[in-house]
Amino acid sequence: MSPDVTRSHPPTQPSIHPRITAACESLLEDVDDIASSCSGIIRREEPHYVDIMSFEELAHAVRPNIIGLVESVMVNETSLLAAPRRTGRERAQARVPLTMVLHAYRLTALHIWDRLVRLCGENAESNRALLDSASALWSAVDVYCQELATAYRDVETEQLLRDVRVREAALASLFSGVSGTGEHFADVADALRLPKVGRFVVVASDSWRVEPERAPATAERALASLGVRSAWRSEADGEVGLVVLTHAQRIERLMDNLASLTVGRVGISETFEAVVETPLAVNQARLARDTATPGQDGVMRFGDSRVAALVAATPDLALGLAQQVLGAVLEQTEEERCLLVGTLRAWYDAQGSAAEAAKLLHCHPNTVRYRLSKVTQLTGRDLHVPSDVVHLYLALEATRLFPPVPAD
């Protein structure tokens, strides 16, 4: 800007009545007494302050805000905004609810107003001056409250981000067994607000059918609504959670609850009693999940699916076994392949009884025997030879867990 350009000036503030100025000066001289009075009022009206601050600490915190409000009345404009900003940050760091902080601020303003009224007396001229000053005081209170709330929410956001980072680090340590911060498992449990000893299981599921960033919160909230405490973390292939069992929430009931959530494949580890055993249970839960049929909802317990877990844990070996044992069956037309594989699985489900398998398939027992004979012919495996029965079962599980891709 060139030197000869005329600068604009802010509008001149209305003059303040000498009586108001004198009253404000008197308030500033008694600021320590006013701060003590306000401290007592706030502690009486908002008892939470008694637990977080001493009387002297609260009076010291109130003092600069009183000075700012009184000086705002003296000059008819809001000043000293650093005071409410500092108050907002300090109360947020102490996790005092914002509604309580704002209420304390208004209690302080009311006390200042009462003192101002008493100092100005009751003559008509003073009353008119007080009406003008009321606007200045309560405008300053509004601005102070806005500044305070903004500073409070800034700290609240910082705390939230810090809490999220701490929680993520704790979950990573808990599920992997490796602490990047050197924390002991007991410290990790404390950070997650979980007991160190009790009855636990780990649950591993496919990715929840919601936005990825909401999945852990969704899982935790869904179980919390059923009275179940848990802590969850999103991973590349799904969700993993540590669940606290109780007398009311036993493993069978948990399985029913998880089945009702329809979240795809779900695996549950063996029950364990110390949080330090979590990493081993994570592997069990993942293996149990991977034994469920892909693309279907299902809840699997590790203890009930150890054989299938052996197959799921070694995909390459499983696919090779399926091709070696059932290759000729898998090369049949899709309709024929489904009939033969379905009949063989029904025979295993029926404990090797053709008659019971026929009931499951709604066909004649001779039809079952004919199809099984064809499986024997194509595979060269005899269903009366134990080792062949084992090979066929493992190959069958491999085709369930890793379905073959149909040829063009």
XYZ file of C-alpha atoms in Angstrom, residues 34-362:
329
model
C -14.342 -12.251 43.360
C -12.324 -15.251 42.125
C -12.677 -16.911 45.530
C -16.432 -16.261 45.558
C -16.803 -17.661 42.040
C -14.748 -20.716 42.987
C -17.127 -21.427 45.856
C -20.208 -20.960 43.657
C -18.852 -23.235 40.921
C -17.880 -25.993 43.390
C -21.358 -25.820 44.907
C -23.259 -25.804 41.609
C -20.942 -28.225 39.763
C -19.581 -30.709 42.371
C -17.436 -32.438 39.716
C -14.974 -29.571 40.093
C -14.380 -30.624 43.721
C -12.876 -33.896 42.477
C -10.554 -32.443 39.851
C -9.325 -29.128 41.305
C -8.647 -27.641 44.706
C -10.414 -24.457 45.751
C -7.230 -22.440 45.197
C -6.552 -23.972 41.772
C -10.069 -23.149 40.597
C -9.843 -19.581 41.912
C -6.507 -19.137 40.129
C -8.039 -20.448 36.862
C -11.106 -18.202 37.143
C -9.118 -15.022 37.882
C -7.896 -14.135 34.323
C -11.361 -14.800 32.909
C -12.879 -12.374 35.416
C -10.348 -9.724 34.430
C -11.145 -10.259 30.747
C -14.917 -9.970 31.243
C -14.650 -6.865 33.419
C -12.250 -5.131 31.033
C -14.609 -5.980 28.151
C -17.304 -3.998 29.949
C -14.904 -1.088 30.611
C -13.948 -0.680 26.925
C -17.213 -2.015 25.477
C -15.459 -4.674 23.373
C -14.229 -8.182 24.013
C -10.572 -8.552 24.944
C -8.058 -11.012 26.468
C -9.239 -14.063 24.484
C -6.207 -16.055 25.613
C -7.895 -16.679 28.968
C -10.955 -18.624 27.689
C -8.785 -20.497 25.200
C -6.463 -21.642 27.956
C -9.429 -22.578 30.143
C -10.958 -24.619 27.312
C -7.732 -26.551 26.717
C -7.085 -27.207 30.409
C -10.616 -28.406 31.138
C -10.566 -30.651 28.049
C -7.257 -32.158 29.170
C -8.871 -32.840 32.550
C -11.835 -34.379 30.667
C -14.365 -32.113 32.364
C -17.585 -32.214 30.290
C -17.932 -29.130 28.115
C -21.455 -28.419 29.394
C -20.071 -28.118 32.934
C -17.303 -25.770 31.828
C -19.740 -23.475 30.018
C -22.082 -23.519 33.003
C -19.198 -22.499 35.269
C -18.417 -19.645 32.901
C -21.974 -18.349 33.036
C -22.052 -18.644 36.838
C -18.935 -16.461 36.931
C -20.535 -13.889 34.602
C -23.698 -13.776 36.755
C -21.634 -13.141 39.866
C -19.746 -10.305 38.112
C -23.072 -8.800 37.031
C -24.482 -8.982 40.558
C -21.443 -7.175 41.924
C -21.618 -4.562 39.175
C -25.303 -3.875 39.952
C -24.567 -3.433 43.657
C -21.678 -1.044 42.986
C -23.674 1.155 40.590
C -26.534 1.801 42.981
C -30.176 2.292 42.077
C -30.507 5.802 40.592
C -32.018 6.174 37.122
C -28.826 7.337 35.449
C -26.922 4.306 36.740
C -29.690 1.961 35.634
C -29.531 3.281 32.065
C -25.743 2.863 32.072
C -26.107 -0.693 33.389
C -28.431 -1.603 30.529
C -25.760 -0.518 28.035
C -23.099 -2.427 29.962
C -25.212 -5.584 30.092
C -24.939 -5.873 26.329
C -21.152 -5.578 26.518
C -20.877 -8.163 29.300
C -23.082 -10.818 27.746
C -21.598 -10.274 24.284
C -18.203 -10.882 25.858
C -19.552 -14.014 27.563
C -20.809 -15.330 24.214
C -17.451 -14.712 22.528
C -15.553 -16.210 25.472
C -17.756 -19.306 25.426
C -17.221 -19.720 21.693
C -13.433 -19.400 22.072
C -13.486 -21.788 25.014
C -15.573 -24.386 23.150
C -13.327 -24.197 20.082
C -10.182 -24.742 22.151
C -11.908 -27.518 24.100
C -12.922 -29.375 20.916
C -9.429 -28.996 19.449
C -7.988 -30.781 22.476
C -10.827 -33.308 22.386
C -9.922 -34.142 18.780
C -6.252 -34.466 19.708
C -7.175 -36.798 22.572
C -9.409 -38.880 20.338
C -6.680 -39.327 17.735
C -4.156 -40.165 20.458
C -6.561 -42.670 22.046
C -7.136 -44.313 18.664
C -3.392 -44.636 18.093
C -2.848 -46.072 21.584
C -5.697 -48.524 21.096
C -4.442 -49.640 17.685
C -0.936 -50.167 19.061
C -2.327 -52.118 22.008
C -4.448 -54.327 19.745
C -1.507 -54.970 17.417
C 0.622 -56.001 20.401
C -2.136 -58.153 21.836
C -2.882 -60.107 18.663
C 0.683 -60.447 17.371
C 2.435 -61.020 20.683
C 5.006 -58.349 19.797
C 4.998 -54.990 21.564
C 6.466 -52.147 19.562
C 6.496 -49.962 22.682
C 7.934 -52.500 25.104
C 4.698 -52.663 27.083
C 3.876 -55.794 29.045
C 0.663 -57.648 28.230
C -0.800 -56.421 31.514
C -0.316 -52.820 30.351
C -1.900 -53.684 27.009
C -4.938 -55.161 28.781
C -5.227 -52.026 30.908
C -5.089 -49.816 27.811
C -7.971 -51.816 26.308
C -9.884 -51.932 29.614
C -9.913 -55.716 29.596
C -9.217 -58.116 32.494
C -5.818 -59.819 32.585
C -7.252 -63.114 33.833
C -10.653 -64.641 33.098
C -12.194 -66.756 30.372
C -11.448 -65.599 26.835
C -11.768 -66.670 23.220
C -10.480 -65.046 20.065
C -12.918 -64.630 17.177
C -11.762 -64.214 13.570
C -14.247 -63.347 10.838
C -14.319 -62.383 7.202
C -14.437 -58.651 6.527
C -17.731 -57.201 7.723
C -20.088 -56.024 5.029
C -19.729 -52.364 5.968
C -17.126 -49.685 5.373
C -13.753 -51.148 6.476
C -13.044 -48.379 8.979
C -16.355 -49.106 10.739
C -15.976 -52.890 10.954
C -14.257 -53.196 14.370
C -16.632 -50.679 15.928
C -19.574 -52.525 14.384
C -18.408 -55.892 15.742
C -17.703 -54.518 19.207
C -21.005 -52.637 19.327
C -23.005 -55.625 18.110
C -21.624 -57.859 20.855
C -21.813 -55.090 23.475
C -25.560 -54.830 22.799
C -25.711 -58.488 23.849
C -23.760 -57.835 27.024
C -20.444 -59.141 25.673
C -17.157 -57.275 26.242
C -14.694 -57.453 23.377
C -11.906 -55.595 21.557
C -11.582 -55.776 17.753
C -9.096 -54.901 15.051
C -9.357 -54.800 11.260
C -6.762 -56.813 9.366
C -6.079 -57.409 5.699
C -8.219 -60.552 5.509
C -10.942 -59.752 8.024
C -11.611 -58.861 11.648
C -10.037 -60.276 14.799
C -11.480 -59.790 18.277
C -10.744 -60.818 21.859
C -14.004 -61.730 23.612
C -14.502 -61.983 27.378
C -16.738 -64.899 28.370
C -18.928 -64.864 31.485
C -21.196 -67.313 33.269
C -24.105 -65.808 31.361
C -22.211 -65.615 28.064
C -20.863 -69.110 27.475
C -19.204 -70.296 24.288
C -22.385 -71.927 22.940
C -24.385 -68.743 23.380
C -21.579 -66.715 21.791
C -21.681 -69.023 18.759
C -25.433 -68.476 18.441
C -24.966 -64.701 18.724
C -22.240 -64.666 16.088
C -24.306 -66.865 13.772
C -27.173 -64.374 14.008
C -24.916 -61.537 12.798
C -24.421 -63.158 9.350
C -20.913 -61.834 8.859
C -19.598 -64.599 6.612
C -17.143 -67.175 7.921
C -16.371 -66.974 11.634
C -13.787 -68.950 13.597
C -13.536 -69.288 17.389
C -10.422 -70.352 19.257
C -10.186 -72.676 22.223
C -11.060 -71.060 25.570
C -8.081 -69.694 27.540
C -7.674 -67.989 30.904
C -4.783 -65.509 30.631
C -4.538 -62.606 28.202
C -0.904 -63.545 27.424
C -2.232 -66.583 25.528
C -4.016 -64.376 22.992
C -1.489 -64.689 20.092
C -1.796 -68.509 20.004
C -5.584 -68.219 20.115
C -5.485 -65.778 17.170
C -3.905 -68.485 14.989
C -6.515 -70.997 16.131
C -9.383 -68.620 15.354
C -8.039 -67.846 11.876
C -7.600 -71.542 11.084
C -11.107 -72.286 12.360
C -12.528 -69.500 10.182
C -10.700 -70.847 7.163
C -12.318 -74.280 7.661
C -15.783 -72.826 6.957
C -17.077 -73.152 3.405
C -16.074 -70.067 1.364
C -18.918 -67.740 0.425
C -21.249 -68.992 3.155
C -22.122 -67.821 6.661
C -20.827 -70.263 9.242
C -19.328 -70.376 12.745
C -16.565 -72.919 13.365
C -14.826 -73.849 16.629
C -11.170 -74.750 16.433
C -11.677 -77.796 18.635
C -14.276 -79.204 16.226
C -12.352 -78.563 13.033
C -8.765 -79.651 13.602
C -8.697 -82.015 10.605
C -10.093 -79.376 8.263
C -7.631 -76.902 9.791
C -4.756 -79.137 8.678
C -6.082 -78.892 5.130
C -6.739 -75.148 5.327
C -3.271 -74.437 6.714
C -1.517 -75.874 3.633
C -3.404 -74.751 0.507
C -0.799 -75.967 -1.992
C -0.593 -79.423 -0.464
C -4.380 -79.576 -0.188
C -4.896 -78.685 -3.856
C -2.270 -81.220 -4.879
C -3.957 -83.921 -2.798
C -7.371 -83.085 -4.271
C -6.004 -83.340 -7.791
C -4.144 -86.575 -7.069
C -7.050 -88.354 -5.368
C -10.155 -86.834 -6.974
C -8.714 -85.572 -10.264
C -10.728 -87.979 -12.416
C -13.938 -87.072 -10.575
C -13.279 -83.347 -10.934
C -12.826 -83.768 -14.696
C -16.427 -84.969 -15.150
C -19.181 -82.665 -16.348
C -20.381 -80.174 -13.753
C -23.624 -82.083 -13.149
C -21.848 -85.437 -12.801
C -19.126 -83.973 -10.602
C -21.680 -82.415 -8.225
C -23.574 -85.713 -7.972
C -20.482 -87.770 -7.199
C -18.913 -85.285 -4.766
C -22.241 -84.655 -3.027
C -22.904 -88.373 -2.646
C -19.433 -89.017 -1.242
C -19.850 -86.225 1.289
C -23.283 -87.522 2.318
C -21.725 -90.979 2.834
C -19.175 -89.464 5.254
C -21.900 -87.441 7.015
C -23.887 -90.680 7.401
C -20.933 -92.438 9.033
C -20.391 -94.705 6.044
C -23.994 -95.923 5.737
C -25.424 -95.988 2.193
C -28.956 -96.240 3.579
C -28.554 -93.161 5.799
C -26.823 -91.265 2.988
C -29.804 -92.032 0.757
C -32.108 -90.409 3.327
C -29.941 -87.275 3.297
C -29.991 -87.192 -0.514
C -33.675 -88.223 -0.881
